[in-house]
Short mmCIF file of C-alpha atoms in Angstrom, two decimals:
data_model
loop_
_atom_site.label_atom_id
_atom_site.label_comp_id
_atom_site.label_asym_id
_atom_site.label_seq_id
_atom_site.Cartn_x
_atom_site.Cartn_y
_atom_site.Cartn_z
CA UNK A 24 -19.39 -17.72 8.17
CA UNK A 25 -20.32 -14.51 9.15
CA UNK A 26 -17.98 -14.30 12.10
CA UNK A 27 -15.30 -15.37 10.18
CA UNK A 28 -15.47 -13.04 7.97
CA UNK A 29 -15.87 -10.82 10.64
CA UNK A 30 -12.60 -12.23 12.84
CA UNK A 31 -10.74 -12.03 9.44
CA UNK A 32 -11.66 -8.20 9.28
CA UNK A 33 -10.54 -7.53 13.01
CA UNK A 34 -7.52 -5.63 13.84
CA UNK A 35 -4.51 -6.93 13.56
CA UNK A 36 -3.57 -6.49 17.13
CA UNK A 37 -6.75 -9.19 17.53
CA UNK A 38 -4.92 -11.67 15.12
CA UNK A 39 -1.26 -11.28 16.90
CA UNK A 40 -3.17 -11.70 20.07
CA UNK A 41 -4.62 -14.79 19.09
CA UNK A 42 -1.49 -16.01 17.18
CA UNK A 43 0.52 -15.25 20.88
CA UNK A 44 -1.73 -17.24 23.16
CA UNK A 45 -1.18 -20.19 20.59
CA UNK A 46 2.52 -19.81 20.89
CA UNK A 47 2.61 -19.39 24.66
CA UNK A 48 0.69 -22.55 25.37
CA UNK A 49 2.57 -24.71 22.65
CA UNK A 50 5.60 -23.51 25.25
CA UNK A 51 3.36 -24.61 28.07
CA UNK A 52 2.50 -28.11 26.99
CA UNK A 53 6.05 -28.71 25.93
CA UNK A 54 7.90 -27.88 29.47
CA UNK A 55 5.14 -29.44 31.55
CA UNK A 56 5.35 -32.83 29.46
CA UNK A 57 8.99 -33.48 30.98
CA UNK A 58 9.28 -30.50 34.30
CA UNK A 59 8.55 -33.50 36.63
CA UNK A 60 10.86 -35.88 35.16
CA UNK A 61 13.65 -33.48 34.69
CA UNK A 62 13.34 -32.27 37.85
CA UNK A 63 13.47 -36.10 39.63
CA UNK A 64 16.43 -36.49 36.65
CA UNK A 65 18.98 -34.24 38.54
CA UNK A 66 18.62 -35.81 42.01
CA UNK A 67 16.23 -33.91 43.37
CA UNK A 68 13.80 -35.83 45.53
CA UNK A 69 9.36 -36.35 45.26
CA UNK A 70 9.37 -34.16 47.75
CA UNK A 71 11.49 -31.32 46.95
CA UNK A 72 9.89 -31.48 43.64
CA UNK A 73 6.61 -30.83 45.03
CA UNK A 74 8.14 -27.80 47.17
CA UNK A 75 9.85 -26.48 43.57
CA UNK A 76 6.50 -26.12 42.00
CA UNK A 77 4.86 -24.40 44.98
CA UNK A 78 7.64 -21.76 45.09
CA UNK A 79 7.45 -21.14 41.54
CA UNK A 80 3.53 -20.26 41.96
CA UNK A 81 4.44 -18.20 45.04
CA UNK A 82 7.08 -16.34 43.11
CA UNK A 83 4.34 -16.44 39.70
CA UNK A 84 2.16 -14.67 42.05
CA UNK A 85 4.24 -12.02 43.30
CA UNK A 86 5.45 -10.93 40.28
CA UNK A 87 1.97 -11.06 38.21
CA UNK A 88 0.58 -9.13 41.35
CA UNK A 89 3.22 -6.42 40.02
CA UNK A 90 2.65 -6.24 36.58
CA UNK A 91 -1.24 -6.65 36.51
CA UNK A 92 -1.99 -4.21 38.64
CA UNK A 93 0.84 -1.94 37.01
CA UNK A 94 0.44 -3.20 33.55
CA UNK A 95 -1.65 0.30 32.19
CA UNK A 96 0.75 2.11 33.98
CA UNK A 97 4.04 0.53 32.42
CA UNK A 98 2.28 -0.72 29.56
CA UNK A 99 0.82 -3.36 28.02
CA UNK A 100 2.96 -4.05 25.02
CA UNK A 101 5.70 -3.33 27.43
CA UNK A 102 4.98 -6.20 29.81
CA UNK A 103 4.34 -8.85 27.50
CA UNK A 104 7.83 -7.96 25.84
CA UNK A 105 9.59 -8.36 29.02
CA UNK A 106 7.83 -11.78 29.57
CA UNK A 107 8.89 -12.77 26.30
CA UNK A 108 12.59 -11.58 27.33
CA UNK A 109 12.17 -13.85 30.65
CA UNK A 110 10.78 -16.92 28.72
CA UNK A 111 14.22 -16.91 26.55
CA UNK A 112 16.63 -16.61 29.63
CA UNK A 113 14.75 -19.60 31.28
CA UNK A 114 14.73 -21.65 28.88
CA UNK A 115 18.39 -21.25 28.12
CA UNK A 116 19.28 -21.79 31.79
CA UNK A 117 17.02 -24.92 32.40
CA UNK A 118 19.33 -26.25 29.68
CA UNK A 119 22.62 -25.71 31.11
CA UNK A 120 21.68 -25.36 34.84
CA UNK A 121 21.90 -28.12 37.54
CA UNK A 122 21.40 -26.07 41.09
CA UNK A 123 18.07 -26.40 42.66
CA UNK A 124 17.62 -22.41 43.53
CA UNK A 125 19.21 -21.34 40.27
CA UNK A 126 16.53 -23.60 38.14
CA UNK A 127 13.92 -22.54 40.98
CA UNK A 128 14.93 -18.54 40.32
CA UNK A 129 14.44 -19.49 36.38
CA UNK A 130 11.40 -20.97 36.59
CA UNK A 131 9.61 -17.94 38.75
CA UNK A 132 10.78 -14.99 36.47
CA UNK A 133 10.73 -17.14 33.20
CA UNK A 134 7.12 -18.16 33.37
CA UNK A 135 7.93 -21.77 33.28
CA UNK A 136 4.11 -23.37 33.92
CA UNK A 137 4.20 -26.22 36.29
CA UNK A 138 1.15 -27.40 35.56
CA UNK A 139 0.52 -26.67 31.51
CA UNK A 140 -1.61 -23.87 32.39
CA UNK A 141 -1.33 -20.31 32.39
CA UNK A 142 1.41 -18.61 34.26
CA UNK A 143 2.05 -15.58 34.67
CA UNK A 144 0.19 -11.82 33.65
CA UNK A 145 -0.35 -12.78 30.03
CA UNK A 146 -3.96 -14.00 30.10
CA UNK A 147 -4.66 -10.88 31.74
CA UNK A 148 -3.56 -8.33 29.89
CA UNK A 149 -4.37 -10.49 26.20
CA UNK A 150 -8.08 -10.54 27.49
CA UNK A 151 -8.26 -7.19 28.52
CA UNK A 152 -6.71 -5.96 24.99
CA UNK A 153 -9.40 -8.50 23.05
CA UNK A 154 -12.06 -7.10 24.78
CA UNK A 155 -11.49 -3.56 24.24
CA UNK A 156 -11.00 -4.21 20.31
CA UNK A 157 -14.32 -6.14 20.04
CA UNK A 158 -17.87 -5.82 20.42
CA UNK A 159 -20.29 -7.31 22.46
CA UNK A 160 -21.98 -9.40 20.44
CA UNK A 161 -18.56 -11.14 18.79
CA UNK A 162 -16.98 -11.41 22.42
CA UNK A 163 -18.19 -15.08 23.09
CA UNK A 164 -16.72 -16.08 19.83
CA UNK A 165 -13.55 -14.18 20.09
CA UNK A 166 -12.83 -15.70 23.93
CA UNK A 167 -13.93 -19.31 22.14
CA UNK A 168 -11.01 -18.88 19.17
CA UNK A 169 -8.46 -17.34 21.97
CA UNK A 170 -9.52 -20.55 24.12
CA UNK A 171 -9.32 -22.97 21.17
CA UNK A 172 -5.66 -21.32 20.03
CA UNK A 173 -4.83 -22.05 23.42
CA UNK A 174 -5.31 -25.36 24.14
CA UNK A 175 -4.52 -26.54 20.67
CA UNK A 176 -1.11 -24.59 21.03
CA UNK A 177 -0.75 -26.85 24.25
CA UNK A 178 -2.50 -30.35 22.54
CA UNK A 179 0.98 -29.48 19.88
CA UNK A 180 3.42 -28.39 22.29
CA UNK A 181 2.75 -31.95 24.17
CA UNK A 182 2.53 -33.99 21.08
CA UNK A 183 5.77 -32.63 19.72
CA UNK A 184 7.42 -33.17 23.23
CA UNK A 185 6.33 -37.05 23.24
CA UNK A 186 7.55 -37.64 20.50
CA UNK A 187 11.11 -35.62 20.28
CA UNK A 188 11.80 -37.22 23.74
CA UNK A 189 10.71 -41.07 22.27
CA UNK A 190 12.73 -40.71 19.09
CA UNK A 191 15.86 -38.74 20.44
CA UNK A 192 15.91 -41.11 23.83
CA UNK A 193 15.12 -44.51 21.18
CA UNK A 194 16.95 -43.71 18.34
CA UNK A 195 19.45 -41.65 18.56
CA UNK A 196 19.80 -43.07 22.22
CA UNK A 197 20.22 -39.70 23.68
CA UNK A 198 20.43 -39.61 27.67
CA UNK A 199 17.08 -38.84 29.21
CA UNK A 200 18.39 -35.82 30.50
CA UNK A 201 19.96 -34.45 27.60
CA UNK A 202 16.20 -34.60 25.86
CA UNK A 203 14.62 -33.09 28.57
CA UNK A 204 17.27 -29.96 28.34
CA UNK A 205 16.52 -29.64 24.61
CA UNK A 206 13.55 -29.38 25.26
CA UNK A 207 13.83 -26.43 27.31
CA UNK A 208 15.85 -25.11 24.74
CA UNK A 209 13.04 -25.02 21.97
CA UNK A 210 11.06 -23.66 25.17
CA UNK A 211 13.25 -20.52 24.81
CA UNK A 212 12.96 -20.41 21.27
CA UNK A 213 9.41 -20.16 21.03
CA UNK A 214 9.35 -17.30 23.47
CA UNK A 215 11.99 -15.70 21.10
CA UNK A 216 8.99 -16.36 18.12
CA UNK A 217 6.33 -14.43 20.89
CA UNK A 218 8.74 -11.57 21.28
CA UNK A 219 8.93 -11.08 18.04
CA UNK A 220 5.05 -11.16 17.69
CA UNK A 221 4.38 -8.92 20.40
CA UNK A 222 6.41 -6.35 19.34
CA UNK A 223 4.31 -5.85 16.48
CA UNK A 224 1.48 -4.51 18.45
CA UNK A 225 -0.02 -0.99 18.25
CA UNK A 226 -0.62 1.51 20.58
CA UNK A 227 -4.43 0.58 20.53
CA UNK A 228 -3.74 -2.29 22.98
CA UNK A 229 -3.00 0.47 25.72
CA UNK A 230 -5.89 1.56 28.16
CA UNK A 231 -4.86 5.72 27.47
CA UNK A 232 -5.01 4.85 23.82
CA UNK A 233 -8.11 2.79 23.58
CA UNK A 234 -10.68 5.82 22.87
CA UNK A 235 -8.99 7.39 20.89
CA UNK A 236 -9.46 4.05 17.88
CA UNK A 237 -12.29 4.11 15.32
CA UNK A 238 -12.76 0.27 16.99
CA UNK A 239 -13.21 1.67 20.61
CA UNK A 240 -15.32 4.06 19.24
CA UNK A 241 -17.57 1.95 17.32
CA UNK A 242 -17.64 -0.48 20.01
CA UNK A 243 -19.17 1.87 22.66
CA UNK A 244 -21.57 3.41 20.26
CA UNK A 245 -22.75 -0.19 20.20
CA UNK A 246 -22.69 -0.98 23.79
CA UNK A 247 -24.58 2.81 24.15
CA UNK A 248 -28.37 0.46 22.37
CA UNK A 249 -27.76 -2.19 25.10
CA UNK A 250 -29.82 -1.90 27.89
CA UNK A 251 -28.16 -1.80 31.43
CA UNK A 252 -28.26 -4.87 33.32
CA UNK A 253 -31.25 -5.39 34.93
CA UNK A 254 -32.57 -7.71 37.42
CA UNK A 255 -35.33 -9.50 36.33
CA UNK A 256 -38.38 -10.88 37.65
CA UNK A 257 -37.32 -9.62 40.80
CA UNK A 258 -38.81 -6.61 42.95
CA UNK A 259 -36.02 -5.37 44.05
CA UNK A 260 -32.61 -4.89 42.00
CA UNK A 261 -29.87 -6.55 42.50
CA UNK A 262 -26.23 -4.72 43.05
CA UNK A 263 -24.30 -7.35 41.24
CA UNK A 264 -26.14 -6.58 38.13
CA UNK A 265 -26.75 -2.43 38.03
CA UNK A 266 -23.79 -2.02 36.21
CA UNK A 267 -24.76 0.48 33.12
CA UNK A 268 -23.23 0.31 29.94
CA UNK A 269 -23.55 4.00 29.32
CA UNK A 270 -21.61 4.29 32.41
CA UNK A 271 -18.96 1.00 31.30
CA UNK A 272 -18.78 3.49 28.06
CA UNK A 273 -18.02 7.11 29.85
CA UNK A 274 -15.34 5.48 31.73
CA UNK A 275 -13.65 4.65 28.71
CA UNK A 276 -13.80 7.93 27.27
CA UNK A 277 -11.13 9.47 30.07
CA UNK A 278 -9.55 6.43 31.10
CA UNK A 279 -7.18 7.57 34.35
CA UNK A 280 -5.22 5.54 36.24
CA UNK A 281 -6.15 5.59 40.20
CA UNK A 282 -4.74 2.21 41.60
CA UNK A 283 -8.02 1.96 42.96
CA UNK A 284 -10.91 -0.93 42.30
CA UNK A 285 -14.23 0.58 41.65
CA UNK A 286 -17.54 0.10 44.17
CA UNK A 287 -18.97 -2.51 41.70
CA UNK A 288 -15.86 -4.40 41.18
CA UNK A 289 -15.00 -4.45 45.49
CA UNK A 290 -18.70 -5.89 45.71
CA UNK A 291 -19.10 -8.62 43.80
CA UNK A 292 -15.15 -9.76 43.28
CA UNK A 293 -14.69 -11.31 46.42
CA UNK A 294 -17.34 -13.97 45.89
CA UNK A 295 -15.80 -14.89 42.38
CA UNK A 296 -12.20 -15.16 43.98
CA UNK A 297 -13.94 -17.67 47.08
CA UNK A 298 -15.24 -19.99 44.07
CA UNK A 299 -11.84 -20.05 41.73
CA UNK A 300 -9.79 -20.06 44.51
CA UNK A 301 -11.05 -22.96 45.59
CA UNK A 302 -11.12 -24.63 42.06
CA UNK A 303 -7.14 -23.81 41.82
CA UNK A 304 -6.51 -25.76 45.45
CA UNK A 305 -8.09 -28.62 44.28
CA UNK A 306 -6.36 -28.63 41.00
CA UNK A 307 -3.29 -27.78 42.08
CA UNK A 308 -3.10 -30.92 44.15
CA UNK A 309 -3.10 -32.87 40.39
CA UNK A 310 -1.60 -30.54 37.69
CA UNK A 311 -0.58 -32.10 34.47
CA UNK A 312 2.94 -32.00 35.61
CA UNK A 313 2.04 -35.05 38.59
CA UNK A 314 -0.23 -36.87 35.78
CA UNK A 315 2.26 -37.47 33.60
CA UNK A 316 4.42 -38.93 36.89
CA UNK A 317 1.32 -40.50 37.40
CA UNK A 318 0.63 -42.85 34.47
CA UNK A 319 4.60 -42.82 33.72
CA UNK A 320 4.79 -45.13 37.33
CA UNK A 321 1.71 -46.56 37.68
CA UNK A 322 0.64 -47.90 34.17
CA UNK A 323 4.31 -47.42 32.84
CA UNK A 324 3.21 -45.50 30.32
CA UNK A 325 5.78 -44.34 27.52
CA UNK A 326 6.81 -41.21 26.33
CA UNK A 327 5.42 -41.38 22.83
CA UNK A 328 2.08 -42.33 24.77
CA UNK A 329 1.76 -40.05 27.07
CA UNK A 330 2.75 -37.42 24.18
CA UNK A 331 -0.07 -39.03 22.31
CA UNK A 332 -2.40 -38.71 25.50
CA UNK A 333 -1.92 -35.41 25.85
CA UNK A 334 -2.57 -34.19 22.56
CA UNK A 335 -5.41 -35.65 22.18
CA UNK A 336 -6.90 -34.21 25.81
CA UNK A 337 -5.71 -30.60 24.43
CA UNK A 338 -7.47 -31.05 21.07
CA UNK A 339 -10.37 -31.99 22.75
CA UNK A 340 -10.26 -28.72 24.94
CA UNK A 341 -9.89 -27.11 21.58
CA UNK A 342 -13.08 -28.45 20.46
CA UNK A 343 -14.90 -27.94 24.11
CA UNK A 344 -13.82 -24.63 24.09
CA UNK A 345 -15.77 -23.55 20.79
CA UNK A 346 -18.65 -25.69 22.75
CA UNK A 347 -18.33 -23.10 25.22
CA UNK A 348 -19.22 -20.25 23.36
CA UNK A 349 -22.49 -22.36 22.73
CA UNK A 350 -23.43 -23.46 25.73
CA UNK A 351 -22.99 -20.08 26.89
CA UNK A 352 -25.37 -18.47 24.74
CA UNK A 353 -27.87 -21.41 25.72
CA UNK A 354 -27.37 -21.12 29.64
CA UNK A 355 -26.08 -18.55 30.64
CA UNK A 356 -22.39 -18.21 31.70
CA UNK A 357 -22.81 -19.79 35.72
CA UNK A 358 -25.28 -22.78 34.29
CA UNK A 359 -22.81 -23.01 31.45
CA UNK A 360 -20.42 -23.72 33.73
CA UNK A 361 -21.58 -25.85 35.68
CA UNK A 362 -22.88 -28.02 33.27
CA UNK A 363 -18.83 -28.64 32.36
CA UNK A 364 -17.43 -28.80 35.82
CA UNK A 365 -19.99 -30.95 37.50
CA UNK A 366 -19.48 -34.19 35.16
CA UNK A 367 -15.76 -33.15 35.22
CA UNK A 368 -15.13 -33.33 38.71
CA UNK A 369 -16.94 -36.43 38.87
CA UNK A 370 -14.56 -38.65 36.22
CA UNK A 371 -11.59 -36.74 37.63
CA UNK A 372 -12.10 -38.39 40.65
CA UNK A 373 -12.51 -41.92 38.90
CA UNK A 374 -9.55 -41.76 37.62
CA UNK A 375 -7.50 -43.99 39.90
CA UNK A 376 -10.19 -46.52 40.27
CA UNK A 377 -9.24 -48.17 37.13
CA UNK A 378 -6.11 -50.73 36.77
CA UNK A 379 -6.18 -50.39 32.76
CA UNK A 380 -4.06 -47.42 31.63
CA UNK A 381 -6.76 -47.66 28.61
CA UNK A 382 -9.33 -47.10 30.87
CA UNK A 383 -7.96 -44.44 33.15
CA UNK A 384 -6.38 -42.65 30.54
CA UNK A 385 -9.99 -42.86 29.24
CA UNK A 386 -11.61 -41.17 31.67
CA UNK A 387 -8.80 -38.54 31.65
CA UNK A 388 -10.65 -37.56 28.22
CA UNK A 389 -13.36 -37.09 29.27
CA UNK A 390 -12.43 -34.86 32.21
CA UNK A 391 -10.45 -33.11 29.49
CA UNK A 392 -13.72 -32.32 27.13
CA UNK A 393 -15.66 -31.35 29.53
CA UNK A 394 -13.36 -28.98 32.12
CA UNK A 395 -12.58 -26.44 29.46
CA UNK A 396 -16.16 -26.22 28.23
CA UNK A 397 -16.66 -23.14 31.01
CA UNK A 398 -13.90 -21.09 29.68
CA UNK A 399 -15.97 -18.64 26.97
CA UNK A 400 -18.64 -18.44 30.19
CA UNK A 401 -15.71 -17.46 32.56
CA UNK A 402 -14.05 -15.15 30.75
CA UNK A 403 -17.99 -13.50 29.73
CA UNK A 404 -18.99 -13.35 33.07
CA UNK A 405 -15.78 -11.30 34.30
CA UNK A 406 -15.70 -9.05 31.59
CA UNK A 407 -19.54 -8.28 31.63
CA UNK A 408 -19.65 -7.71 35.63
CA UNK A 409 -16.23 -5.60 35.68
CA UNK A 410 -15.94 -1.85 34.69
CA UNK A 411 -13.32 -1.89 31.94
CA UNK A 412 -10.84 0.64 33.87
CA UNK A 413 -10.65 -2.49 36.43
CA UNK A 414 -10.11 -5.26 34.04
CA UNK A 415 -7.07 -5.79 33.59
CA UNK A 416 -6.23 -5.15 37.61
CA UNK A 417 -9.63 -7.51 38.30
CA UNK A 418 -8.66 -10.02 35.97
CA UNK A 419 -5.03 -10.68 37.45
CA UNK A 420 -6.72 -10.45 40.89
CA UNK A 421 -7.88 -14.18 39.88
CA UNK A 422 -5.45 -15.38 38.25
CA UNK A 423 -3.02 -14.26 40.99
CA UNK A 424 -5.63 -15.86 43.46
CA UNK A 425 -6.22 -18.90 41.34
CA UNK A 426 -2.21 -19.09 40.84
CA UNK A 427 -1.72 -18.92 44.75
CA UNK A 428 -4.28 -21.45 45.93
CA UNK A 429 -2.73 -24.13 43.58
CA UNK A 430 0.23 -23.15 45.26
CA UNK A 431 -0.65 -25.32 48.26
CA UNK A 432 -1.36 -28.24 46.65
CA UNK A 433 2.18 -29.64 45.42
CA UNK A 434 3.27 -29.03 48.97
CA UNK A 435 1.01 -31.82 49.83
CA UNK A 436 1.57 -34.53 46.72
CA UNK A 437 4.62 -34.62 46.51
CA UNK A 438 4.83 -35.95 50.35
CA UNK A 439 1.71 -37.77 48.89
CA UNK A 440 3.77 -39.57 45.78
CA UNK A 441 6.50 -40.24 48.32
CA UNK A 442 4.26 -42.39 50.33
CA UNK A 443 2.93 -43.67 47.59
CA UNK A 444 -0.68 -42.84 47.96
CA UNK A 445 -0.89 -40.37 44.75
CA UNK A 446 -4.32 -41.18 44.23
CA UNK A 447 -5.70 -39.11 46.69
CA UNK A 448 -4.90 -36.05 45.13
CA UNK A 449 -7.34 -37.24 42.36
CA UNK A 450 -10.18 -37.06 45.36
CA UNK A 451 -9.44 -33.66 46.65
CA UNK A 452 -9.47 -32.67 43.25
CA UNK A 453 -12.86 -33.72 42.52
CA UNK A 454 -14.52 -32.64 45.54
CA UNK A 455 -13.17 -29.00 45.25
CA UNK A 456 -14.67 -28.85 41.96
CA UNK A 457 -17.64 -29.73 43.34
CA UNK A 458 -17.88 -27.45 46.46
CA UNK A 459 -16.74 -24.72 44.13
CA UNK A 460 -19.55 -25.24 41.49
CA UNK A 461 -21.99 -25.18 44.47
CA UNK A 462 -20.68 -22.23 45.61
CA UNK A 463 -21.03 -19.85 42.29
CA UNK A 464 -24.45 -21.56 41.37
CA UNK A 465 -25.66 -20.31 44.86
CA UNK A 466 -24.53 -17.03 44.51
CA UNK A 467 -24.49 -16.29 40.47
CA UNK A 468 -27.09 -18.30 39.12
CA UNK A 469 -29.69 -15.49 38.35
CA UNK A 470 -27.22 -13.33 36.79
CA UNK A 471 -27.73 -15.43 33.77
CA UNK A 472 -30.59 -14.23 32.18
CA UNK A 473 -29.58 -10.54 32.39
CA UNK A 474 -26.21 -11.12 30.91
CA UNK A 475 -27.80 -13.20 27.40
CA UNK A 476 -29.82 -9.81 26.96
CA UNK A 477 -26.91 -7.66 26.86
CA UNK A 478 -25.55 -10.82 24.61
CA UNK A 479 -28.78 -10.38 22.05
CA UNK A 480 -30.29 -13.94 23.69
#
């Protein structure tokens, strides 16, 4: 009760934030339901498909490069706006459009997620913005509601897309393709509803501007009683976890912009970009995009079904992702993690074992509540380690990374799908997961119990 009342007395840019995110993935879930299908719909073969979706991350990743590590020097507000603008222009050309490059150009600048999940430089700039306008001790809970908006914007967007496509294709008897382009059309007028939302931010959401707010005032004056991060129990200290709050707080007071990542961030960066890089290869190998393909072939699975499917996956990342905040502030944020990702990648891989839809789509669930149980202890772990002039530049660093290893993946299935051997994918799916999770509990483990101090545990 308490942090409700607290998240109901947060600024408002906190609320339109968290109203946004909601919005963006409803748009996600929607598109991804039917990209696949649509796609295959206009003649275009398992193949090409495959080579569509890795362009569009290439071209995601070039142009969130851009505006990430520009974003404080454009502006925040600025570059969500024009994402808004690009979301509206897709979604209005996927619904008139039949040329492969023209619908590949669309999908690039418009944001259009191929796999349901984030595209793009939003995450990164929302996250930076939330974690300038809150404290520490409210952070975990803040990320948990921006997580749970999330994927219950995207457990919506793909129940509404099952069943518009089932009743337009059933009864009004609609053309397949003429439900999948109206779908693209409600696409565009959802990011019509975020433009409107984001331009009702204030200037408090911009780095130069940040000090200068009673919030970012009272928030450093806060952070100033936490003690630095300290290694403990060990003899010697470690330089992943020196970084001082007093310090985290004087850079905020004459926030400049250099281009340039800090010492701290260029040390420890590189070995968080090795571990979710390799999570986004395996995953991109089986996006939401080739599942619904998946169980639409193999278990000839209906629309309204799949629709159903999916929503209830998403509302159970809704639910994991308040878990999250919990089993962060038990573990730690790397044993959080992989607490979620270990079972995960282990009924992932099951998955095609099974010749019951029931079943399969079964253990689908289940990978579903568990893989978004590490998002609070993520999104904590990044924010703690990084100085705050880097974050915004740090935190599209991996989501540009993570967006470019998944690129390599659909190059792969859809040759995969052609041959008709889909449930591979599944495999190098789960053992990426795995090696990945080894990887950060090698190198990150004993970070844990420094962080939960700062945290009040």
């Amino acid at each position: 009760m308490r942090f409700l009342a607290k998240l109901q007395n947060s600024p408002r840019d906190v609320k339109i934030l968290l109203a946004s995110v909601f919005l963006r993935r409803a748009s996600f879930g929607i598109t991804s339901q039917v990209l696949t299908l649509f796609l295959i719909s206009v003649g275009i073969s398992k193949t090409s498909v495959g080579i569509f979706m890795t362009l569009t991350l290439v071209g995601d990743t070039l142009i969130s490069l851009v505006l990430t590590w520009y974003s404080d020097l454009f502006g925040r507000r600025l570059v969500m706006i024009m994402g808004c603008v690009l979301m509206v222009a897709a979604g209005l050309i996927f619904a008139k459009a039949l040329n492969y490059w023209v619908l590949l150009g669309a999908a690039v600048v418009g944001v259009i997620s191929t796999s349901g999940d984030e595209t793009g430089p939003f995450k990164s700039v929302e996250e930076a913005c939330l974690s300038h306008a809150v404290v520490h001790e409210l952070r975990a809970y803040i990320f948990a509601t921006y997580g749970l908006l999330g994927t219950l914007g995207l457990a919506v967007g793909s129940s509404v897309c099952g069943v518009l496509v089932s009743y337009w294709s059933e009864s009004l008897l609609w053309p397949l393709i003429k439900c999948y382009r109206t779908i693209f059309v409600i696409y565009a007028a959802i990011g019509l509803m975020k433009f409107t939302l984001t331009s009702l931010l204030s200037k408090d959401c911009e780095v130069n501007e940040v000090h200068n707010s009673e919030t970012a005032v009272s928030d450093i004056n806060e952070e100033s009683q936490i003690p630095p991060l300290m290694a403990t129990e060990q003899t010697e200290s470690d330089p992943l976890i020196e970084g001082d709050v007093l310090e985290e707080a004087s850079e905020e007071a004459s926030p400049t912009f250099t281009g340039v990542l800090s010492p701290e961030t260029r040390m420890y960066l590189p070995k968080l970009l090795v571990v979710f890089m390799l999570d986004s290869f395996g995953y991109g190998f089986m996006p939401p995009a080739w599942i619904v393909y998946y169980f639409r072939t193999i278990y000839h699975a209906s629309p309204a079904s799949l629709g159903t499917l999916f929503f209830f996956t998403n509302l159970v990342d809704s639910i994991s992702s308040i878990a999250s905040a919990m089993t962060f502030l038990l573990f730690g944020p790397v044993k959080a993690i992989l607490v979620a990702q270990l079972p995960s990648a282990a009924f992932f891989a099951l998955i095609p074992f099974w010749k019951s839809y029931t079943v399969a789509a079964g253990f689908y669930f289940l990978f579903c509540a568990c893989a978004t149980m590490d998002v609070v202890p993520r999104q904590i772990l990044l924010t703690q380690l990084i100085p705050k002039r880097d974050l915004v530049r740090a935190l599209g660093l991996v989501n540009i990374a993570k967006t470019f290893a998944r690129c390599i993946g659909p190059l792969f299935t859809g040759r995969i799908a052609e041959h008709g051997h889909l449930e591979i994918a599944f495999y190098i799916n789960g053992a990426c997961l795995l090696l990945a999770d080894s990887i950060l509990g090698f190198n990150f483990a004993h970070l844990d119990r420094s962080i939960l101090r700062i945290h009040g545990k």
